[in-house]
mmCIF file of C-alpha atoms in Angstrom:
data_model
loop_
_atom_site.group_PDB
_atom_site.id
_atom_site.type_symbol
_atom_site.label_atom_id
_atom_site.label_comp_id
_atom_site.label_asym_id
_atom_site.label_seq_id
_atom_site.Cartn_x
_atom_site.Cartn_y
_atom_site.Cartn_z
ATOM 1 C CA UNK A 175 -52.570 17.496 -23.689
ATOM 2 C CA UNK A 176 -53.221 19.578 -20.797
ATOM 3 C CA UNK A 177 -53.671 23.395 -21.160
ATOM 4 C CA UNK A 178 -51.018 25.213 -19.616
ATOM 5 C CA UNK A 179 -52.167 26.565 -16.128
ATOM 6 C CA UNK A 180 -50.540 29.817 -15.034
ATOM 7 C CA UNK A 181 -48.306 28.234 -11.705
ATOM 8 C CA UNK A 182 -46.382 25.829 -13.482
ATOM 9 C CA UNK A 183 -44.821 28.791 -16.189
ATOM 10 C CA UNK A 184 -44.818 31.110 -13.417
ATOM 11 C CA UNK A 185 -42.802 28.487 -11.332
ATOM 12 C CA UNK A 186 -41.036 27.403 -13.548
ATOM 13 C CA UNK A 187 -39.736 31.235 -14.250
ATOM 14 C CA UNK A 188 -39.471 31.723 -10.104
ATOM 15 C CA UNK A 189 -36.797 29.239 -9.925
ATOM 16 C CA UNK A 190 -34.724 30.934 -12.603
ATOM 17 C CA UNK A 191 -35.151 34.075 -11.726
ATOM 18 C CA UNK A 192 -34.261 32.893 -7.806
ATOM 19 C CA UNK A 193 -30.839 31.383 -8.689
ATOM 20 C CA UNK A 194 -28.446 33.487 -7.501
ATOM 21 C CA UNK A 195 -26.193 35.208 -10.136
ATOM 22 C CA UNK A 196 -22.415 33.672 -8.226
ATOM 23 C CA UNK A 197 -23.738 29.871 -8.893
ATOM 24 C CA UNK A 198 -23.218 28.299 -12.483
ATOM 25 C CA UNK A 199 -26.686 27.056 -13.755
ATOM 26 C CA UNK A 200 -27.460 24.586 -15.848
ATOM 27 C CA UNK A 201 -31.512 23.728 -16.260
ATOM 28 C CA UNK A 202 -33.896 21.334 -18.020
ATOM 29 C CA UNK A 203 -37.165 23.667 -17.300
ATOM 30 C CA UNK A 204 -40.934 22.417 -18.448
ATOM 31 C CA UNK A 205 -43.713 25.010 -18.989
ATOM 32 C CA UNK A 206 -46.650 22.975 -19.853
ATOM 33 C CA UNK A 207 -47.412 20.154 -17.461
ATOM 34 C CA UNK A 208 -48.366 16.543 -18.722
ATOM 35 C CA UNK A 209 -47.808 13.486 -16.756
ATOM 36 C CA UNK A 210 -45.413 11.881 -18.510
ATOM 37 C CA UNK A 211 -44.091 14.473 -20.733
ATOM 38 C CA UNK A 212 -43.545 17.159 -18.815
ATOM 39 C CA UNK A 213 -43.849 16.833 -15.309
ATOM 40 C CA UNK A 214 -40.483 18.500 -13.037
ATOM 41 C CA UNK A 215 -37.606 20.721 -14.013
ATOM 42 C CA UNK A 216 -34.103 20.269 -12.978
ATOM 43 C CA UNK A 217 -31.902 22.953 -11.662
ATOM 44 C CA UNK A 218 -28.326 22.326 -11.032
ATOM 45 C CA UNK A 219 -25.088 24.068 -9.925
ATOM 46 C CA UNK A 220 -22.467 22.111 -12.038
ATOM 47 C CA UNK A 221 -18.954 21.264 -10.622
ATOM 48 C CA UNK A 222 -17.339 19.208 -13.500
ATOM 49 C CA UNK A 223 -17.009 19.951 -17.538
ATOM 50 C CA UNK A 224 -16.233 17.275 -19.781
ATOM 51 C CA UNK A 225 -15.832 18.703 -23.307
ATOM 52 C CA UNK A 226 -14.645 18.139 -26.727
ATOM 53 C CA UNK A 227 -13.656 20.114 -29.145
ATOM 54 C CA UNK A 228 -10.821 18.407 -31.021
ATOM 55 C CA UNK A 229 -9.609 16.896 -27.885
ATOM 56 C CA UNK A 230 -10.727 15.876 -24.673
ATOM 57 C CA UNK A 231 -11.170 17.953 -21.502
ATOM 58 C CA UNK A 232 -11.800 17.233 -18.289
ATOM 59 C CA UNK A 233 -12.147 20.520 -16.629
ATOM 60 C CA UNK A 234 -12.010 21.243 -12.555
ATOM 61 C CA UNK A 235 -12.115 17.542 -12.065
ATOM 62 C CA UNK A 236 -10.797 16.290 -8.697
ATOM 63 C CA UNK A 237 -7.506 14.585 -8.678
ATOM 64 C CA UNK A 238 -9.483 11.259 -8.187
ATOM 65 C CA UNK A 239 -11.119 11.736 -11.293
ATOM 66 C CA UNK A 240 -8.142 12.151 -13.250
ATOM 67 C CA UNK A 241 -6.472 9.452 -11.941
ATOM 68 C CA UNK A 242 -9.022 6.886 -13.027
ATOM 69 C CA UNK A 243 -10.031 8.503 -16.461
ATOM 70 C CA UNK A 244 -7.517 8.449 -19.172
ATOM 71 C CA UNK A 245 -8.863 10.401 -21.991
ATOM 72 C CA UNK A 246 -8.128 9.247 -25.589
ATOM 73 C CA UNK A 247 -9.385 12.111 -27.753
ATOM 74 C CA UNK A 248 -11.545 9.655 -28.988
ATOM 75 C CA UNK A 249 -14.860 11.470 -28.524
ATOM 76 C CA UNK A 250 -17.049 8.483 -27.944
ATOM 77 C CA UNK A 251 -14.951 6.310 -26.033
ATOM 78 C CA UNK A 252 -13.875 9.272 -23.534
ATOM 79 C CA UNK A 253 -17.674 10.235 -23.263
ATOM 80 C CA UNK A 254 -18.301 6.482 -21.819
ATOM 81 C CA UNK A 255 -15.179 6.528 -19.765
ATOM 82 C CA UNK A 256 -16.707 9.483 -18.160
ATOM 83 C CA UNK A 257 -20.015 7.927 -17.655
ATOM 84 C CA UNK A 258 -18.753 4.518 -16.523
ATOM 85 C CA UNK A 259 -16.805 6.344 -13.907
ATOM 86 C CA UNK A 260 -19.970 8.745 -12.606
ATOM 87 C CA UNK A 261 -22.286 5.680 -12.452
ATOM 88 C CA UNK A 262 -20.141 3.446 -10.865
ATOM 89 C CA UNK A 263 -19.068 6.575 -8.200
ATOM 90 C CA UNK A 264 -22.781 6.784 -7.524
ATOM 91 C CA UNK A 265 -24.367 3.495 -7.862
ATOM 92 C CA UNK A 266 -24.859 3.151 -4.186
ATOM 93 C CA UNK A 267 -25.335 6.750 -3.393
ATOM 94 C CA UNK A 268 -29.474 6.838 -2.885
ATOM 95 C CA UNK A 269 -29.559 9.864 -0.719
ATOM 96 C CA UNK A 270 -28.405 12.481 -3.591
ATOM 97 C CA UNK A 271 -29.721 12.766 -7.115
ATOM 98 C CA UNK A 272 -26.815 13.295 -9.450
ATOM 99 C CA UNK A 273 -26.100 12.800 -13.369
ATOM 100 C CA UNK A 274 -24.532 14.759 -16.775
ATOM 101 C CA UNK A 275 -26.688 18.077 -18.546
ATOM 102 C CA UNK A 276 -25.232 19.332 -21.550
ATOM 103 C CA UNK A 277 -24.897 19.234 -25.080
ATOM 104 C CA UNK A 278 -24.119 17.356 -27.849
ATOM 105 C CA UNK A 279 -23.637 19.899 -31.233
ATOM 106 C CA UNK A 280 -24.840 19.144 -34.447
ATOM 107 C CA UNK A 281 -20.953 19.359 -35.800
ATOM 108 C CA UNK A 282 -20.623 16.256 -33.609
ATOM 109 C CA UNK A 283 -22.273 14.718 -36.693
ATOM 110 C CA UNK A 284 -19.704 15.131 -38.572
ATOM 111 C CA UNK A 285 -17.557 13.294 -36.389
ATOM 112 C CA UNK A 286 -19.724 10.383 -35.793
ATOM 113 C CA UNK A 287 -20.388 9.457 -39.531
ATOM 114 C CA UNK A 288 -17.131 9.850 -41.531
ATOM 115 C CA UNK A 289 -19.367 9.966 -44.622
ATOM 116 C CA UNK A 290 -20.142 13.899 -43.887
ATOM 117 C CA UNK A 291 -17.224 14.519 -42.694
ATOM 118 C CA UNK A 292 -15.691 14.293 -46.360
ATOM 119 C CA UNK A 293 -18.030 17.154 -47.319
ATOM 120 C CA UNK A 294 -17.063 20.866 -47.477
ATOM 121 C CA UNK A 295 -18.133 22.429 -44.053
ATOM 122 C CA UNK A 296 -18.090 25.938 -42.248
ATOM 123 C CA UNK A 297 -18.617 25.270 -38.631
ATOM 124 C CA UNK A 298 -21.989 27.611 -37.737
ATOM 125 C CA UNK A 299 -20.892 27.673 -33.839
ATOM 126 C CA UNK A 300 -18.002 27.979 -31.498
ATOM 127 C CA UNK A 301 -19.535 25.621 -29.073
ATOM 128 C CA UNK A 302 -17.843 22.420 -28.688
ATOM 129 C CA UNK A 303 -18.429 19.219 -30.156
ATOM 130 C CA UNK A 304 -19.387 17.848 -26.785
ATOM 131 C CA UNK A 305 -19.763 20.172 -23.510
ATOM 132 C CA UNK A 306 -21.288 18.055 -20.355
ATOM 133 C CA UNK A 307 -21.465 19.132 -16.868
ATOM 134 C CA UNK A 308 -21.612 17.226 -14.155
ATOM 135 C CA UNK A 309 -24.354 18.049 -11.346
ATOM 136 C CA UNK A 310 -23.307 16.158 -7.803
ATOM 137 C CA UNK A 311 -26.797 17.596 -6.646
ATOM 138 C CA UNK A 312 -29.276 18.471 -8.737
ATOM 139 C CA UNK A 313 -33.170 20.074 -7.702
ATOM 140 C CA UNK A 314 -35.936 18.440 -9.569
ATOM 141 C CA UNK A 315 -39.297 19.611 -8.096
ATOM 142 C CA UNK A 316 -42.307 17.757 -9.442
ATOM 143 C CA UNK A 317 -43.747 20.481 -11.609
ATOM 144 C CA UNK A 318 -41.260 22.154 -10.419
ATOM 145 C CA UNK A 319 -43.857 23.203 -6.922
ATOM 146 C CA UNK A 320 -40.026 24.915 -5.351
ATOM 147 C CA UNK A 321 -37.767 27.244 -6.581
ATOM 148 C CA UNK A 322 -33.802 27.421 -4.834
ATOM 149 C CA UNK A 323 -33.827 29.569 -2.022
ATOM 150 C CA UNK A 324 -30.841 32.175 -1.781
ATOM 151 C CA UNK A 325 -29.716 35.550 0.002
ATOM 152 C CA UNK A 326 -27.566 36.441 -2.989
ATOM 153 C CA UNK A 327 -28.588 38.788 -5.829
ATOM 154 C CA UNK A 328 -31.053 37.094 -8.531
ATOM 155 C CA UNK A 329 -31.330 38.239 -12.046
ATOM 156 C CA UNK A 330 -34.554 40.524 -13.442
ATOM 157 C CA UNK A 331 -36.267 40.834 -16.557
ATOM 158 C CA UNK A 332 -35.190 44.248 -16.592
ATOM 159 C CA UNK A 333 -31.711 42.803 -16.573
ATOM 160 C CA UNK A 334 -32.141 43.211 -20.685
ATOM 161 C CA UNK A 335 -31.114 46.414 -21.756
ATOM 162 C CA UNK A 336 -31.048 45.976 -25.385
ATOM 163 C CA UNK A 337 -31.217 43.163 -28.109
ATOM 164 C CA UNK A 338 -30.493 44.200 -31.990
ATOM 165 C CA UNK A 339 -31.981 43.184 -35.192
ATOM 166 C CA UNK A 340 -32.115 39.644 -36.230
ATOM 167 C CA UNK A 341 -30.169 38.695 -39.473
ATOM 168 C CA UNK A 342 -30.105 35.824 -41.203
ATOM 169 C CA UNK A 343 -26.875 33.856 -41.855
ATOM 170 C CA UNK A 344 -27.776 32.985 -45.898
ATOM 171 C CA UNK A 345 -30.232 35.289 -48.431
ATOM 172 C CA UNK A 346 -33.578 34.670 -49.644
ATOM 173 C CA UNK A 347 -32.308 33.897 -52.467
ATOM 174 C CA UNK A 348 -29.759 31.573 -51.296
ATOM 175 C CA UNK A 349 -32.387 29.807 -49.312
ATOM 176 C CA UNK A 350 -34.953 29.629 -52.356
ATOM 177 C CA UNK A 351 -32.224 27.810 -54.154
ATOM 178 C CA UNK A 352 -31.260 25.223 -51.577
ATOM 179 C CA UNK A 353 -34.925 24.477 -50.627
ATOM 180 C CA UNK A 354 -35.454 23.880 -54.906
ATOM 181 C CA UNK A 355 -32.287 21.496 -54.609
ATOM 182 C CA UNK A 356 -33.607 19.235 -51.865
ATOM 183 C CA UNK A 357 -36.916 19.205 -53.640
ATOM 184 C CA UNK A 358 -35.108 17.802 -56.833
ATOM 185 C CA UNK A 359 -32.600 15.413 -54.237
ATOM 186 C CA UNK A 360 -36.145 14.317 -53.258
ATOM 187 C CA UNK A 361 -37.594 13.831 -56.487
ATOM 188 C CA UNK A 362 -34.670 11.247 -57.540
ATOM 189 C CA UNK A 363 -35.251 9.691 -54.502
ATOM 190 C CA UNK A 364 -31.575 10.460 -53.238
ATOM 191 C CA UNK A 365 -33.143 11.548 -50.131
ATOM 192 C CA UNK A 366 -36.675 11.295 -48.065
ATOM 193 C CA UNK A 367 -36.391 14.219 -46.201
ATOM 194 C CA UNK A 368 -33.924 17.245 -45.118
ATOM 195 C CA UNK A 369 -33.997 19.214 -42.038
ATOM 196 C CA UNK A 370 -32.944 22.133 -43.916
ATOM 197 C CA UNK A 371 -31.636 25.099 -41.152
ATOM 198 C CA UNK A 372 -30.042 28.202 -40.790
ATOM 199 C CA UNK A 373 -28.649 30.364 -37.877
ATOM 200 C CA UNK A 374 -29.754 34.044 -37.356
ATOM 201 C CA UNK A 375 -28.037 36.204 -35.124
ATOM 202 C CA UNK A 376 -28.860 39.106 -33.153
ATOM 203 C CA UNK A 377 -26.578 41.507 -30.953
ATOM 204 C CA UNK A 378 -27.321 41.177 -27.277
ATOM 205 C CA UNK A 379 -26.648 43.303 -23.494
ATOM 206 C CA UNK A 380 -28.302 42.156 -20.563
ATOM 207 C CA UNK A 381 -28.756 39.172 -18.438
ATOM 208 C CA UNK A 382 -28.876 35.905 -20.681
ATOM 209 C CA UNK A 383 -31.100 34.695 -17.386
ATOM 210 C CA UNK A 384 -33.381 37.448 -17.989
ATOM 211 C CA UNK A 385 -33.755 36.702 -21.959
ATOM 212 C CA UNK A 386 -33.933 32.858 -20.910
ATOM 213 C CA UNK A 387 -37.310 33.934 -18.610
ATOM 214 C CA UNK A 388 -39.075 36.240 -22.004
ATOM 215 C CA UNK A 389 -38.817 33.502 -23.929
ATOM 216 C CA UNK A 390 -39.251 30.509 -21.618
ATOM 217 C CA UNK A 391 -42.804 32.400 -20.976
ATOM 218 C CA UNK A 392 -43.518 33.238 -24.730
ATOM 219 C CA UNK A 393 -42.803 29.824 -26.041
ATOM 220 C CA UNK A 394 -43.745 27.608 -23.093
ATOM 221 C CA UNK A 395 -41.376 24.953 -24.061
ATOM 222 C CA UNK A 396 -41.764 21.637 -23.367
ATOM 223 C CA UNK A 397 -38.308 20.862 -23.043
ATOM 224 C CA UNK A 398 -36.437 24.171 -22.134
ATOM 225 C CA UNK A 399 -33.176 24.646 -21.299
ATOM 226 C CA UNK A 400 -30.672 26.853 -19.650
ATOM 227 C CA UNK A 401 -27.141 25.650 -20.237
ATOM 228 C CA UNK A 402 -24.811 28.152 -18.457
ATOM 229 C CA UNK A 403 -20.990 26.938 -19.890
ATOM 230 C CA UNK A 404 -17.862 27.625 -17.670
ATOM 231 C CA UNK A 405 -16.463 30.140 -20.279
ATOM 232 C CA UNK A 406 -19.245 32.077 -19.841
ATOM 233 C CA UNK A 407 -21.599 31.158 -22.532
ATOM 234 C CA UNK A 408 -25.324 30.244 -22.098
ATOM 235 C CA UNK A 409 -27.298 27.932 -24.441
ATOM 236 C CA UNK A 410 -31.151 28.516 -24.068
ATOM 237 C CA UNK A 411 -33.063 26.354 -25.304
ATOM 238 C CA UNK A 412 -37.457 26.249 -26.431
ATOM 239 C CA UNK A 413 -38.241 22.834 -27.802
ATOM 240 C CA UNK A 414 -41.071 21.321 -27.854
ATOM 241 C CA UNK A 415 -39.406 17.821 -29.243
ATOM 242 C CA UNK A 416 -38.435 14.950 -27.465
ATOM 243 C CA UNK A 417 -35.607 13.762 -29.512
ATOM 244 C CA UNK A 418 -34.520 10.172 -27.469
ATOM 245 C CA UNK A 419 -36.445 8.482 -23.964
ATOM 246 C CA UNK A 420 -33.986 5.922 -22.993
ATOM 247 C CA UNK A 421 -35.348 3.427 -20.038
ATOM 248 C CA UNK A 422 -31.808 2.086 -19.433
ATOM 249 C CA UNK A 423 -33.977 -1.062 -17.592
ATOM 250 C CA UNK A 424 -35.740 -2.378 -20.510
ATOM 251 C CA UNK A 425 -33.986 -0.692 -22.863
ATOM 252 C CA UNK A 426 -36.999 1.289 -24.487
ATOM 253 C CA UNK A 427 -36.291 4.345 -26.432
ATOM 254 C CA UNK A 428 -39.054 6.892 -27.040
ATOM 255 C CA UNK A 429 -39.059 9.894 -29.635
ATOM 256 C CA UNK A 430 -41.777 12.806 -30.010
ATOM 257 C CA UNK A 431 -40.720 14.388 -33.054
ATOM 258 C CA UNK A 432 -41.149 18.805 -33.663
ATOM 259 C CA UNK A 433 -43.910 17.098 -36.182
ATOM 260 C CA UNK A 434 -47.644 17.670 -34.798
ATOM 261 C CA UNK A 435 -46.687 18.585 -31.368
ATOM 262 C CA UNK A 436 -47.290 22.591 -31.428
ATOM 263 C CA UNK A 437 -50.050 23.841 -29.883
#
C-alpha cells in the first residue's frame, strides 16, 4: 500500500473546497492513492433524486422520465426501474460519463429481510431508506490531478464556527451489557459475529463542506464521501472499506472488509 503523498489529500481537498456553494454536490473522494483501490474521485452536480422512504419518489425528474417509470412502492423493483431506464437512456452516449451516487441506509435492512423486520426497532436516522441522485455529468480526475473551476463563492475551513460535545446514543453500561449478550449469542453458536454500533451525536454551525475537508484530511479515507441531499442534508462519509466491486462484464464481485485495512 502506497504511503499517502501530500498532492493527492491536498487535491483531493482543492476540489471540495473549489465547488461553488449554489451547485448541489455529491462526491466519492480518495485520499490515499493505490492503483486499483484508490485511484480518482468523482465530483458531481446532481439533477435527479430517486428516494424511498415508505414510498417511492422521483424528485425533479423530467416529464420523460415520469412517463416511462411507473413507481410501485416496491423498493427494489422501483430501484431497477430506475436503473433500467438510466442505462438504456445512456447506453450509446460515449461522450459524457453519467451514473447514480447515493445511499442505501442500514434500515433498508429491515426491509429487505422480513425476518428483522418482525423485531422491535427505533429508527437511529431520518435519512431515507434509499436516497440516489442522478449525475448527467460527473468529474472523475485520475487521482483526482483537477479540481472544478468556478467564479462563484467556495466554502473555507473557517466556514466552522462551532461543533459541541459528542454524546453517545446508549450508556456504558448499556453497551457493557449488549457486548456480554452477543458474547453469550456467540457462545451457543446462535451467531458468528455482530457488528455491534451505536450513533453519537454532536451539535453543529458552519459549513458541512468545511467539516467534510477536517476530516477528509485527518482520516484520509479511502473511500470518502460527500453526499449533499436536496433537503439540505449532507452525509460525509471516512471509510476505509470496500463493501461490494461489481464488474457488471464478468460478473466479479470484490469486498475489502474494515478488517486489517487501517494503516
Amino acid at each position: 500500500m502506497a504511503i499517502l503523498p501530500p498532492p493527492m489529500l491536498d487535491a483531493t481537498c482543492n476540489a471540495l473546497r473549489a465547488w461553488p456553494h449554489d451547485r448541489r454536490l455529491v462526491a466519492l473522494l480518495s485520499c490515499r492513492p493505490h492503483e486499483r483501490w484508490a485511484r480518482r474521485s468523482i465530483l458531481a452536480e446532481p439533477t435527479v433524486t430517486f428516494r424511498f422512504d415508505g414510498r417511492s419518489h422521483l424528485l425533479d425528474a423530467p416529464d420523460d422520465w415520469t412517463e416511462h417509470i411507473r413507481l410501485t412502492h416496491d423498493p427494489l423493483r422501483d430501484l431497477d426501474a430506475v436503473l433500467d431506464f438510466t442505462a438504456r437512456r445512456t447506453a450509446h452516449n460515449e461522450s459524457r460519463t453519467s451514473g447514480w451516487i447515493g445511499v442505501l441506509s442500514y434500515e433498508l435492512g429491515r426491509i429487505l429481510e422480513p425476518a428483522v423486520a418482525v423485531t422491535p426497532h427505533r429508527p437511529r436516522t431520518t435519512w431515507p431508506a434509499i436516497e440516489l441522485q442522478w449525475c448527467p455529468n460527473v468529474n472523475a480526475p485520475d487521482a483526482v490531478a483537477a479540481a472544478p473551476t468556478s467564479d462563484g463563492p467556495s466554502s473555507r475551513t473557517t466556514d466552522i464556527t462551532r461543533i459541541g460535545t459528542l454524546e453517545a446514543a446508549r450508556t456504558r453500561a448499556e453497551y457493557e451489557a449488549d457486548v456480554r449478550t452477543i458474547i453469550a449469542y456467540i457462545a451457543a453458536g446462535d451467531v458468528f459475529q455482530v457488528n455491534l454500533t451505536q450513533p453519537w451525536s454532536a451539535p453543529f454551525h458552519g459549513s458541512t463542506r468545511a467539516l467534510a475537508e477536517c476530516a477528509l484530511r485527518i482520516a484520509q479515507p479511502w473511500y470518502g464521501a460527500v453526499v449533499e441531499a436536496r433537503d439540505g442534508r449532507t452525509l460525509i462519509s471516512l471509510s476505509p472499506e470496500l463493501f461490494l466491486d461489481l464488474d457488471p462484464r464478468t460478473r466479479r464481485v470484490v469486498t475489502r472488509p474494515i478488517k486489517g485495512t487501517r494503516p
